[in-house]
PDB file of C-alpha atoms in Angstrom:
ATOM      1  CA  MET A   1       5.302  17.335 -11.204  1.00  0.00           C
ATOM      2  CA  MET A   2       3.446  14.314  -9.798  1.00  0.00           C
ATOM      3  CA  GLN A   3       3.371  14.024  -5.974  1.00  0.00           C
ATOM      4  CA  ARG A   4       6.136  11.778  -4.626  1.00  0.00           C
ATOM      5  CA  ASP A   5       6.794  12.008  -0.872  1.00  0.00           C
ATOM      6  CA  PHE A   6       8.939   9.851   1.401  1.00  0.00           C
ATOM      7  CA  HIS A   7       8.734   9.854   5.199  1.00  0.00           C
ATOM      8  CA  HIS A   8      11.129   8.294   7.711  1.00  0.00           C
ATOM      9  CA  GLU A   9       8.546   7.102  10.204  1.00  0.00           C
ATOM     10  CA  ASP A  10       6.605   4.175  11.621  1.00  0.00           C
ATOM     11  CA  PHE A  11       3.727   2.853   9.499  1.00  0.00           C
ATOM     12  CA  ARG A  12       1.183   3.979  12.117  1.00  0.00           C
ATOM     13  CA  THR A  13       2.308   7.607  11.920  1.00  0.00           C
ATOM     14  CA  PHE A  14       2.676   7.478   8.156  1.00  0.00           C
ATOM     15  CA  LEU A  15      -0.730   5.972   7.335  1.00  0.00           C
ATOM     16  CA  ALA A  16      -2.480   8.293   9.789  1.00  0.00           C
ATOM     17  CA  ARG A  17      -1.643  11.137   7.367  1.00  0.00           C
ATOM     18  CA  PHE A  18      -4.133   9.759   4.837  1.00  0.00           C
ATOM     19  CA  SER A  19      -7.568   9.395   6.380  1.00  0.00           C
ATOM     20  CA  ALA A  20      -9.872   7.620   3.873  1.00  0.00           C
ATOM     21  CA  SER A  21      -8.018   9.194   0.923  1.00  0.00           C
ATOM     22  CA  ALA A  22      -5.727   6.537  -0.583  1.00  0.00           C
ATOM     23  CA  ASP A  23      -6.825   4.634  -3.680  1.00  0.00           C
ATOM     24  CA  LEU A  24      -4.267   1.822  -3.397  1.00  0.00           C
ATOM     25  CA  ILE A  25      -1.783   0.469  -0.876  1.00  0.00           C
ATOM     26  CA  VAL A  26       0.930  -1.760  -2.357  1.00  0.00           C
ATOM     27  CA  THR A  27       3.417  -3.085   0.144  1.00  0.00           C
ATOM     28  CA  SER A  28       5.254  -5.999   1.695  1.00  0.00           C
ATOM     29  CA  PRO A  29       5.451  -5.664   5.484  1.00  0.00           C
ATOM     30  CA  PRO A  30       8.014  -7.486   7.620  1.00  0.00           C
ATOM     31  CA  TYR A  31       7.295 -11.119   8.399  1.00  0.00           C
ATOM     32  CA  VAL A  32       6.885 -12.339  11.969  1.00  0.00           C
ATOM     33  CA  ASP A  33      10.217 -13.680  13.287  1.00  0.00           C
ATOM     34  CA  ALA A  34      12.063 -12.555  10.161  1.00  0.00           C
ATOM     35  CA  ARG A  35      13.116  -8.910  10.745  1.00  0.00           C
ATOM     36  CA  THR A  36      16.530  -8.192  12.223  1.00  0.00           C
ATOM     37  CA  ALA A  37      18.218  -4.936  13.181  1.00  0.00           C
ATOM     38  CA  GLY A  38      21.243  -5.875  11.068  1.00  0.00           C
ATOM     39  CA  ALA A  39      19.197  -6.173   7.873  1.00  0.00           C
ATOM     40  CA  TYR A  40      16.629  -3.413   8.331  1.00  0.00           C
ATOM     41  CA  GLY A  41      18.102  -1.022  10.872  1.00  0.00           C
ATOM     42  CA  VAL A  42      15.050  -1.465  13.128  1.00  0.00           C
ATOM     43  CA  ALA A  43      15.708  -2.817  16.602  1.00  0.00           C
ATOM     44  CA  ASP A  44      12.290  -4.300  17.352  1.00  0.00           C
ATOM     45  CA  ALA A  45      11.215  -7.609  15.820  1.00  0.00           C
ATOM     46  CA  TRP A  46       7.900  -7.660  13.941  1.00  0.00           C
ATOM     47  CA  THR A  47       5.050  -9.091  15.998  1.00  0.00           C
ATOM     48  CA  VAL A  48       1.495 -10.387  15.611  1.00  0.00           C
ATOM     49  CA  GLN A  49       0.252  -7.146  17.195  1.00  0.00           C
ATOM     50  CA  ASP A  50       2.107  -5.183  14.508  1.00  0.00           C
ATOM     51  CA  ASP A  51       0.152  -7.140  11.887  1.00  0.00           C
ATOM     52  CA  ARG A  52      -3.116  -6.240  13.602  1.00  0.00           C
ATOM     53  CA  ASP A  53      -2.157  -2.566  13.903  1.00  0.00           C
ATOM     54  CA  LEU A  54      -1.171  -2.491  10.231  1.00  0.00           C
ATOM     55  CA  GLY A  55      -4.552  -3.879   9.217  1.00  0.00           C
ATOM     56  CA  ASP A  56      -6.343  -1.138  11.151  1.00  0.00           C
ATOM     57  CA  ALA A  57      -4.079   1.583   9.743  1.00  0.00           C
ATOM     58  CA  MET A  58      -4.493   0.431   6.118  1.00  0.00           C
ATOM     59  CA  PHE A  59      -8.273   0.280   6.448  1.00  0.00           C
ATOM     60  CA  ALA A  60      -8.389   3.821   7.870  1.00  0.00           C
ATOM     61  CA  ALA A  61      -6.110   5.227   5.161  1.00  0.00           C
ATOM     62  CA  LEU A  62      -8.011   3.777   2.180  1.00  0.00           C
ATOM     63  CA  ARG A  63     -11.032   5.460   0.644  1.00  0.00           C
ATOM     64  CA  PRO A  64     -14.221   3.381   0.431  1.00  0.00           C
ATOM     65  CA  GLY A  65     -13.633   1.094  -2.524  1.00  0.00           C
ATOM     66  CA  GLY A  66      -9.856   1.400  -2.145  1.00  0.00           C
ATOM     67  CA  THR A  67      -7.589  -1.606  -2.646  1.00  0.00           C
ATOM     68  CA  ALA A  68      -4.657  -3.079  -0.744  1.00  0.00           C
ATOM     69  CA  LEU A  69      -2.305  -5.573  -2.386  1.00  0.00           C
ATOM     70  CA  VAL A  70      -0.014  -7.012   0.253  1.00  0.00           C
ATOM     71  CA  VAL A  71       2.840  -9.456  -0.310  1.00  0.00           C
ATOM     72  CA  ILE A  72       3.114 -11.419   2.915  1.00  0.00           C
ATOM     73  CA  GLY A  73       4.788 -14.678   3.864  1.00  0.00           C
ATOM     74  CA  SER A  74       6.237 -16.548   6.782  1.00  0.00           C
ATOM     75  CA  PRO A  75       9.590 -18.293   7.236  1.00  0.00           C
ATOM     76  CA  VAL A  76      10.204 -21.959   7.913  1.00  0.00           C
ATOM     77  CA  ARG A  77      10.933 -22.397  11.608  1.00  0.00           C
ATOM     78  CA  ARG A  78      10.534 -24.839  14.474  1.00  0.00           C
ATOM     79  CA  TRP A  79       7.375 -23.053  15.506  1.00  0.00           C
ATOM     80  CA  ARG A  80       5.964 -25.799  17.739  1.00  0.00           C
ATOM     81  CA  LYS A  81       7.679 -28.287  19.983  1.00  0.00           C
ATOM     82  CA  GLY A  82       7.581 -31.812  18.610  1.00  0.00           C
ATOM     83  CA  HIS A  83       6.644 -30.845  15.044  1.00  0.00           C
ATOM     84  CA  GLY A  84      10.003 -30.178  13.382  1.00  0.00           C
ATOM     85  CA  THR A  85      10.324 -27.363  10.869  1.00  0.00           C
ATOM     86  CA  GLU A  86       7.165 -26.049   9.235  1.00  0.00           C
ATOM     87  CA  ARG A  87       5.950 -23.049   7.288  1.00  0.00           C
ATOM     88  CA  GLY A  88       4.556 -20.385   9.616  1.00  0.00           C
ATOM     89  CA  LEU A  89       0.813 -19.731   9.447  1.00  0.00           C
ATOM     90  CA  GLU A  90       0.727 -16.122  10.600  1.00  0.00           C
ATOM     91  CA  PRO A  91      -0.328 -14.830   7.131  1.00  0.00           C
ATOM     92  CA  VAL A  92      -3.424 -17.054   7.367  1.00  0.00           C
ATOM     93  CA  ARG A  93      -4.241 -15.818  10.873  1.00  0.00           C
ATOM     94  CA  TRP A  94      -3.682 -12.229   9.769  1.00  0.00           C
ATOM     95  CA  LEU A  95      -6.002 -12.618   6.772  1.00  0.00           C
ATOM     96  CA  LEU A  96      -8.757 -13.880   9.059  1.00  0.00           C
ATOM     97  CA  ASP A  97      -8.230 -10.850  11.317  1.00  0.00           C
ATOM     98  CA  LEU A  98      -8.286  -8.482   8.330  1.00  0.00           C
ATOM     99  CA  VAL A  99     -11.630  -9.872   7.225  1.00  0.00           C
ATOM    100  CA  ASP A 100     -13.389 -10.771  10.487  1.00  0.00           C
ATOM    101  CA  ARG A 101     -12.296  -7.925  12.768  1.00  0.00           C
ATOM    102  CA  VAL A 102     -11.013  -5.093  10.559  1.00  0.00           C
ATOM    103  CA  GLY A 103     -13.703  -5.369   7.894  1.00  0.00           C
ATOM    104  CA  PHE A 104     -11.833  -5.841   4.604  1.00  0.00           C
ATOM    105  CA  THR A 105     -13.310  -7.806   1.729  1.00  0.00           C
ATOM    106  CA  CYS A 106     -10.881 -10.513   0.613  1.00  0.00           C
ATOM    107  CA  ARG A 107     -11.178 -10.379  -3.168  1.00  0.00           C
ATOM    108  CA  ASP A 108      -8.647 -13.199  -3.575  1.00  0.00           C
ATOM    109  CA  VAL A 109      -5.319 -14.590  -2.447  1.00  0.00           C
ATOM    110  CA  LEU A 110      -2.911 -14.247  -5.377  1.00  0.00           C
ATOM    111  CA  ALA A 111       0.559 -15.741  -5.761  1.00  0.00           C
ATOM    112  CA  PHE A 112       3.710 -13.698  -6.381  1.00  0.00           C
ATOM    113  CA  GLY A 113       5.691 -16.262  -8.362  1.00  0.00           C
ATOM    114  CA  ARG A 114       9.475 -15.964  -8.348  1.00  0.00           C
ATOM    115  CA  LEU A 115      12.203 -18.567  -8.597  1.00  0.00           C
ATOM    116  CA  GLY A 116      13.651 -19.494  -5.223  1.00  0.00           C
ATOM    117  CA  LEU A 117      17.346 -19.795  -4.533  1.00  0.00           C
ATOM    118  CA  PRO A 118      18.978 -22.990  -5.840  1.00  0.00           C
ATOM    119  CA  GLY A 119      19.945 -25.488  -3.183  1.00  0.00           C
ATOM    120  CA  ALA A 120      19.316 -28.904  -1.682  1.00  0.00           C
ATOM    121  CA  TYR A 121      16.156 -28.039   0.310  1.00  0.00           C
ATOM    122  CA  ALA A 122      16.357 -31.318   2.191  1.00  0.00           C
ATOM    123  CA  GLY A 123      12.929 -32.585   3.190  1.00  0.00           C
ATOM    124  CA  ARG A 124      10.878 -29.877   1.462  1.00  0.00           C
ATOM    125  CA  PHE A 125      10.275 -28.179  -1.877  1.00  0.00           C
ATOM    126  CA  ARG A 126      11.977 -25.006  -3.021  1.00  0.00           C
ATOM    127  CA  ASN A 127       9.684 -22.046  -2.301  1.00  0.00           C
ATOM    128  CA  ASP A 128       8.821 -20.351  -5.600  1.00  0.00           C
ATOM    129  CA  TYR A 129       5.997 -18.045  -4.491  1.00  0.00           C
ATOM    130  CA  GLU A 130       4.684 -15.764  -1.786  1.00  0.00           C
ATOM    131  CA  PRO A 131       1.016 -15.031  -1.078  1.00  0.00           C
ATOM    132  CA  MET A 132      -0.430 -11.662  -2.135  1.00  0.00           C
ATOM    133  CA  LEU A 133      -3.578 -10.609  -0.316  1.00  0.00           C
ATOM    134  CA  TRP A 134      -5.994  -8.699  -2.556  1.00  0.00           C
ATOM    135  CA  LEU A 135      -8.125  -6.689  -0.157  1.00  0.00           C
ATOM    136  CA  GLU A 136     -10.843  -4.113  -0.709  1.00  0.00           C
ATOM    137  CA  LYS A 137     -12.444  -1.580   1.629  1.00  0.00           C
ATOM    138  CA  PRO A 138     -16.236  -1.828   1.195  1.00  0.00           C
ATOM    139  CA  GLY A 139     -18.476   1.089   0.379  1.00  0.00           C
ATOM    140  CA  GLY A 140     -17.186   2.536  -2.877  1.00  0.00           C
ATOM    141  CA  GLU A 141     -16.290   1.789  -6.480  1.00  0.00           C
ATOM    142  CA  PRO A 142     -12.894   0.068  -6.836  1.00  0.00           C
ATOM    143  CA  ALA A 143     -10.526   0.709  -9.716  1.00  0.00           C
ATOM    144  CA  PHE A 144      -9.851  -2.523 -11.585  1.00  0.00           C
ATOM    145  CA  ASP A 145      -8.563  -2.955 -15.133  1.00  0.00           C
ATOM    146  CA  LYS A 146      -6.693  -6.167 -15.884  1.00  0.00           C
ATOM    147  CA  THR A 147      -6.094  -5.396 -19.566  1.00  0.00           C
ATOM    148  CA  PRO A 148      -2.662  -3.754 -18.930  1.00  0.00           C
ATOM    149  CA  LEU A 149      -1.575  -7.181 -17.650  1.00  0.00           C
ATOM    150  CA  ASP A 150      -2.563  -8.989 -20.860  1.00  0.00           C
ATOM    151  CA  GLY A 151      -0.009 -11.002 -22.760  1.00  0.00           C
ATOM    152  CA  LYS A 152       0.068 -12.801 -26.087  1.00  0.00           C
ATOM    153  CA  ALA A 153      -1.251 -16.365 -26.013  1.00  0.00           C
ATOM    154  CA  LEU A 154       1.283 -18.961 -27.125  1.00  0.00           C
ATOM    155  CA  TYR A 155      -1.468 -20.946 -28.824  1.00  0.00           C
ATOM    156  CA  LYS A 156      -5.109 -20.410 -29.764  1.00  0.00           C
ATOM    157  CA  THR A 157      -7.526 -21.470 -27.027  1.00  0.00           C
ATOM    158  CA  SER A 158     -10.738 -23.085 -28.168  1.00  0.00           C
ATOM    159  CA  GLY A 159     -13.224 -25.770 -27.252  1.00  0.00           C
ATOM    160  CA  SER A 160     -14.677 -26.181 -23.778  1.00  0.00           C
ATOM    161  CA  GLY A 161     -13.841 -26.995 -20.200  1.00  0.00           C
ATOM    162  CA  THR A 162     -15.648 -27.973 -17.040  1.00  0.00           C
ATOM    163  CA  GLU A 163     -16.312 -26.208 -13.756  1.00  0.00           C
ATOM    164  CA  ARG A 164     -18.075 -27.093 -10.515  1.00  0.00           C
ATOM    165  CA  THR A 165     -21.199 -25.078  -9.621  1.00  0.00           C
ATOM    166  CA  ALA A 166     -22.233 -23.961  -6.122  1.00  0.00           C
ATOM    167  CA  ASP A 167     -24.454 -27.035  -5.649  1.00  0.00           C
ATOM    168  CA  GLY A 168     -21.553 -29.381  -6.389  1.00  0.00           C
ATOM    169  CA  ALA A 169     -22.579 -30.333  -9.919  1.00  0.00           C
ATOM    170  CA  MET A 170     -20.240 -30.173 -12.907  1.00  0.00           C
ATOM    171  CA  ARG A 171     -21.136 -28.206 -16.022  1.00  0.00           C
ATOM    172  CA  THR A 172     -19.509 -27.651 -19.397  1.00  0.00           C
ATOM    173  CA  ARG A 173     -18.278 -24.155 -20.102  1.00  0.00           C
ATOM    174  CA  VAL A 174     -17.470 -23.048 -23.649  1.00  0.00           C
ATOM    175  CA  ARG A 175     -14.365 -20.896 -23.924  1.00  0.00           C
ATOM    176  CA  SER A 176     -15.342 -17.571 -25.454  1.00  0.00           C
ATOM    177  CA  GLY A 177     -14.808 -13.824 -25.273  1.00  0.00           C
ATOM    178  CA  ASP A 178     -12.260 -11.363 -26.605  1.00  0.00           C
ATOM    179  CA  ALA A 179      -9.308 -13.178 -25.052  1.00  0.00           C
ATOM    180  CA  VAL A 180     -10.115 -16.310 -27.055  1.00  0.00           C
ATOM    181  CA  GLU A 181     -11.004 -14.419 -30.212  1.00  0.00           C
ATOM    182  CA  ASN A 182      -7.913 -12.178 -30.186  1.00  0.00           C
ATOM    183  CA  GLY A 183      -5.297 -14.586 -28.905  1.00  0.00           C
ATOM    184  CA  ILE A 184      -4.823 -12.825 -25.566  1.00  0.00           C
ATOM    185  CA  LYS A 185      -3.331 -14.494 -22.522  1.00  0.00           C
ATOM    186  CA  ARG A 186      -5.151 -13.094 -19.502  1.00  0.00           C
ATOM    187  CA  ARG A 187      -3.476 -12.806 -16.123  1.00  0.00           C
ATOM    188  CA  GLY A 188      -4.605 -15.409 -13.607  1.00  0.00           C
ATOM    189  CA  THR A 189      -4.111 -15.667  -9.871  1.00  0.00           C
ATOM    190  CA  VAL A 190      -0.412 -16.554 -10.277  1.00  0.00           C
ATOM    191  CA  TRP A 191       1.664 -13.480 -11.127  1.00  0.00           C
ATOM    192  CA  GLU A 192       4.877 -15.044 -12.422  1.00  0.00           C
ATOM    193  CA  TYR A 193       8.099 -13.005 -12.579  1.00  0.00           C
ATOM    194  CA  GLY A 194      10.782 -15.691 -12.808  1.00  0.00           C
ATOM    195  CA  ASN A 195      14.222 -14.816 -11.493  1.00  0.00           C
ATOM    196  CA  VAL A 196      13.957 -11.637  -9.422  1.00  0.00           C
ATOM    197  CA  GLY A 197      17.399 -11.739  -7.850  1.00  0.00           C
ATOM    198  CA  LYS A 198      19.906  -8.905  -8.081  1.00  0.00           C
ATOM    199  CA  SER A 199      20.097  -7.276 -11.554  1.00  0.00           C
ATOM    200  CA  HIS A 200      16.833  -8.925 -12.633  1.00  0.00           C
ATOM    201  CA  SER A 201      14.079  -6.896 -10.980  1.00  0.00           C
ATOM    202  CA  ALA A 202      14.836  -3.148 -11.238  1.00  0.00           C
ATOM    203  CA  PRO A 203      17.158  -0.606 -12.903  1.00  0.00           C
ATOM    204  CA  ALA A 204      20.803  -0.864 -11.881  1.00  0.00           C
ATOM    205  CA  ALA A 205      20.666   2.331  -9.813  1.00  0.00           C
ATOM    206  CA  MET A 206      17.821   0.871  -7.771  1.00  0.00           C
ATOM    207  CA  GLU A 207      19.436  -2.556  -7.413  1.00  0.00           C
ATOM    208  CA  ALA A 208      22.543  -0.808  -6.066  1.00  0.00           C
ATOM    209  CA  GLY A 209      20.455   0.261  -3.086  1.00  0.00           C
ATOM    210  CA  ASN A 210      20.844  -3.324  -1.798  1.00  0.00           C
ATOM    211  CA  HIS A 211      17.550  -3.522   0.066  1.00  0.00           C
ATOM    212  CA  PRO A 212      17.280  -6.943   1.794  1.00  0.00           C
ATOM    213  CA  ALA A 213      13.642  -7.641   0.841  1.00  0.00           C
ATOM    214  CA  ALA A 214      12.701  -5.837  -2.359  1.00  0.00           C
ATOM    215  CA  TYR A 215      10.040  -7.012  -4.781  1.00  0.00           C
ATOM    216  CA  PRO A 216      10.435  -6.510  -8.555  1.00  0.00           C
ATOM    217  CA  LEU A 217       9.535  -3.275 -10.312  1.00  0.00           C
ATOM    218  CA  ALA A 218       7.344  -5.245 -12.734  1.00  0.00           C
ATOM    219  CA  LEU A 219       5.115  -6.395  -9.866  1.00  0.00           C
ATOM    220  CA  ALA A 220       4.651  -2.826  -8.623  1.00  0.00           C
ATOM    221  CA  GLU A 221       3.903  -1.615 -12.159  1.00  0.00           C
ATOM    222  CA  ASP A 222       1.319  -4.373 -12.673  1.00  0.00           C
ATOM    223  CA  ALA A 223      -0.406  -3.601  -9.366  1.00  0.00           C
ATOM    224  CA  VAL A 224      -0.543   0.148  -9.992  1.00  0.00           C
ATOM    225  CA  ALA A 225      -1.757  -0.300 -13.588  1.00  0.00           C
ATOM    226  CA  CYS A 226      -4.466  -2.776 -12.574  1.00  0.00           C
ATOM    227  CA  PHE A 227      -5.850  -1.212  -9.385  1.00  0.00           C
ATOM    228  CA  THR A 228      -5.637   2.551 -10.002  1.00  0.00           C
ATOM    229  CA  ARG A 229      -6.609   5.235 -12.492  1.00  0.00           C
ATOM    230  CA  ALA A 230      -4.468   8.134 -13.714  1.00  0.00           C
ATOM    231  CA  GLY A 231      -3.778  10.597 -10.901  1.00  0.00           C
ATOM    232  CA  ASP A 232      -4.803   8.231  -8.087  1.00  0.00           C
ATOM    233  CA  LEU A 233      -2.932   8.196  -4.775  1.00  0.00           C
ATOM    234  CA  VAL A 234      -0.811   5.121  -3.992  1.00  0.00           C
ATOM    235  CA  LEU A 235       0.794   4.442  -0.609  1.00  0.00           C
ATOM    236  CA  ASP A 236       3.563   2.101   0.499  1.00  0.00           C
ATOM    237  CA  PRO A 237       4.177   2.158   4.266  1.00  0.00           C
ATOM    238  CA  PHE A 238       7.312  -0.010   3.809  1.00  0.00           C
ATOM    239  CA  SER A 239       8.679   1.760   0.763  1.00  0.00           C
ATOM    240  CA  GLY A 240      12.269   0.486   1.024  1.00  0.00           C
ATOM    241  CA  ARG A 241      14.324   1.425  -2.014  1.00  0.00           C
ATOM    242  CA  GLY A 242      11.335   3.108  -3.700  1.00  0.00           C
ATOM    243  CA  THR A 243      10.112   0.389  -6.072  1.00  0.00           C
ATOM    244  CA  THR A 244       6.432   1.345  -5.806  1.00  0.00           C
ATOM    245  CA  ALA A 245       7.311   5.034  -6.123  1.00  0.00           C
ATOM    246  CA  LEU A 246       9.123   4.442  -9.407  1.00  0.00           C
ATOM    247  CA  ALA A 247       6.158   2.471 -10.758  1.00  0.00           C
ATOM    248  CA  CYS A 248       3.863   5.384  -9.875  1.00  0.00           C
ATOM    249  CA  ALA A 249       6.179   7.886 -11.535  1.00  0.00           C
ATOM    250  CA  LYS A 250       6.184   5.836 -14.735  1.00  0.00           C
ATOM    251  CA  LEU A 251       2.403   5.451 -14.775  1.00  0.00           C
ATOM    252  CA  GLY A 252       1.312   8.941 -13.702  1.00  0.00           C
ATOM    253  CA  ARG A 253       0.049   8.227 -10.176  1.00  0.00           C
ATOM    254  CA  ARG A 254       0.636  10.223  -7.010  1.00  0.00           C
ATOM    255  CA  PHE A 255       2.745   8.441  -4.407  1.00  0.00           C
ATOM    256  CA  ALA A 256       3.661   8.670  -0.746  1.00  0.00           C
ATOM    257  CA  GLY A 257       5.881   6.215   1.085  1.00  0.00           C
ATOM    258  CA  GLY A 258       7.010   5.630   4.639  1.00  0.00           C
ATOM    259  CA  ASP A 259       9.757   3.501   6.126  1.00  0.00           C
ATOM    260  CA  LEU A 260      11.222   3.444   9.625  1.00  0.00           C
ATOM    261  CA  GLY A 261      14.301   1.441   8.630  1.00  0.00           C
ATOM    262  CA  THR A 262      17.854   2.408   7.736  1.00  0.00           C
ATOM    263  CA  ASN A 263      20.367   0.803   5.409  1.00  0.00           C
ATOM    264  CA  LYS A 264      23.682  -0.712   6.486  1.00  0.00           C
ATOM    265  CA  ASP A 265      25.290   2.736   6.404  1.00  0.00           C
ATOM    266  CA  GLY A 266      22.696   4.069   8.820  1.00  0.00           C
ATOM    267  CA  ARG A 267      20.869   6.193   6.235  1.00  0.00           C
ATOM    268  CA  PRO A 268      17.063   6.193   6.401  1.00  0.00           C
ATOM    269  CA  TRP A 269      15.573   4.155   3.580  1.00  0.00           C
ATOM    270  CA  ALA A 270      13.213   7.066   2.961  1.00  0.00           C
ATOM    271  CA  ASP A 271      16.194   9.269   2.055  1.00  0.00           C
ATOM    272  CA  VAL A 272      17.814   6.535  -0.026  1.00  0.00           C
ATOM    273  CA  ALA A 273      14.597   5.934  -1.965  1.00  0.00           C
ATOM    274  CA  ALA A 274      14.038   9.642  -2.615  1.00  0.00           C
ATOM    275  CA  GLU A 275      17.566   9.894  -4.007  1.00  0.00           C
ATOM    276  CA  ILE A 276      17.275   6.768  -6.181  1.00  0.00           C
ATOM    277  CA  VAL A 277      13.844   7.544  -7.617  1.00  0.00           C
ATOM    278  CA  GLY A 278      14.675  11.219  -8.063  1.00  0.00           C
ATOM    279  CA  GLY A 279      17.803  10.310 -10.004  1.00  0.00           C
ATOM    280  CA  LEU A 280      16.004   7.823 -12.229  1.00  0.00           C
ATOM    281  CA  THR A 281      13.143  10.171 -13.058  1.00  0.00           C
ATOM    282  CA  ARG A 282      15.461  13.103 -13.765  1.00  0.00           C
ATOM    283  CA  ARG A 283      17.308  10.973 -16.307  1.00  0.00           C
ATOM    284  CA  ASP A 284      14.013   9.842 -17.874  1.00  0.00           C
ATOM    285  CA  PRO A 285      11.509  12.728 -17.937  1.00  0.00           C
ATOM    286  CA  GLU A 286       8.715  10.394 -19.110  1.00  0.00           C
ATOM    287  CA  THR A 287       8.679   8.742 -15.672  1.00  0.00           C
ATOM    288  CA  ASP A 288       8.142  12.013 -13.811  1.00  0.00           C
ATOM    289  CA  GLY A 289       4.414  12.208 -14.441  1.00  0.00           C
TER     290      GLY A 289
END
């Protein structure tokens, strides 16, 4: 049976278990000024220092060449006197810390596209995405295979386009390669999942867990398929209802998750996730590695 462990503990304690041994970390940590005890069962609000500590702990847990894919955002608040409401910039500050102080390579900033809630949104646009930081620990060979994310092109791509070179000049680039020749739609920097509200993003048994900030199973599956090889070790230090764990079970990867929070009934999310994922994989032996 493929490794699948859940731990009810702080991310610092959890990630310290895996010194330079993890191949991938997929997670979505709490956002500054957005975590409440009522929703997560954790009394302390998430802080800028927590972000910095998480960066250090992820870097230490990953093997050289290991990858972290982190969904991170910031709420709209009155952050500064005299400026009205504005989107928080802590994810930008954290990315700079991850690169400049911690030592990660920022491979790219991707977008987790999902339809926002309908509403008036007076004075601003509906938010249909969250940033995903694609980070790599230098010093080793990363796992990267984007072909599992391929789709079928709606129309044949041909002809040419333009791009700007490093010296500022424009050059013509002819579209070519297997994607063009075989009608493949390659994944870009926007990972679009549409409506990911309740009943749209995971099996019913997992949705019933009612986690307040879950991402869709399809996102976890795409990340694990793209950034790991069979048998690799994947971590999620905020494993919630077990979304990443289920993706690993389906794809034959080892998994360990940690979460300090509890649900509204006071049960540790680690116990809830173990129960949900265990039940789903028992009913479908193919997902049990």
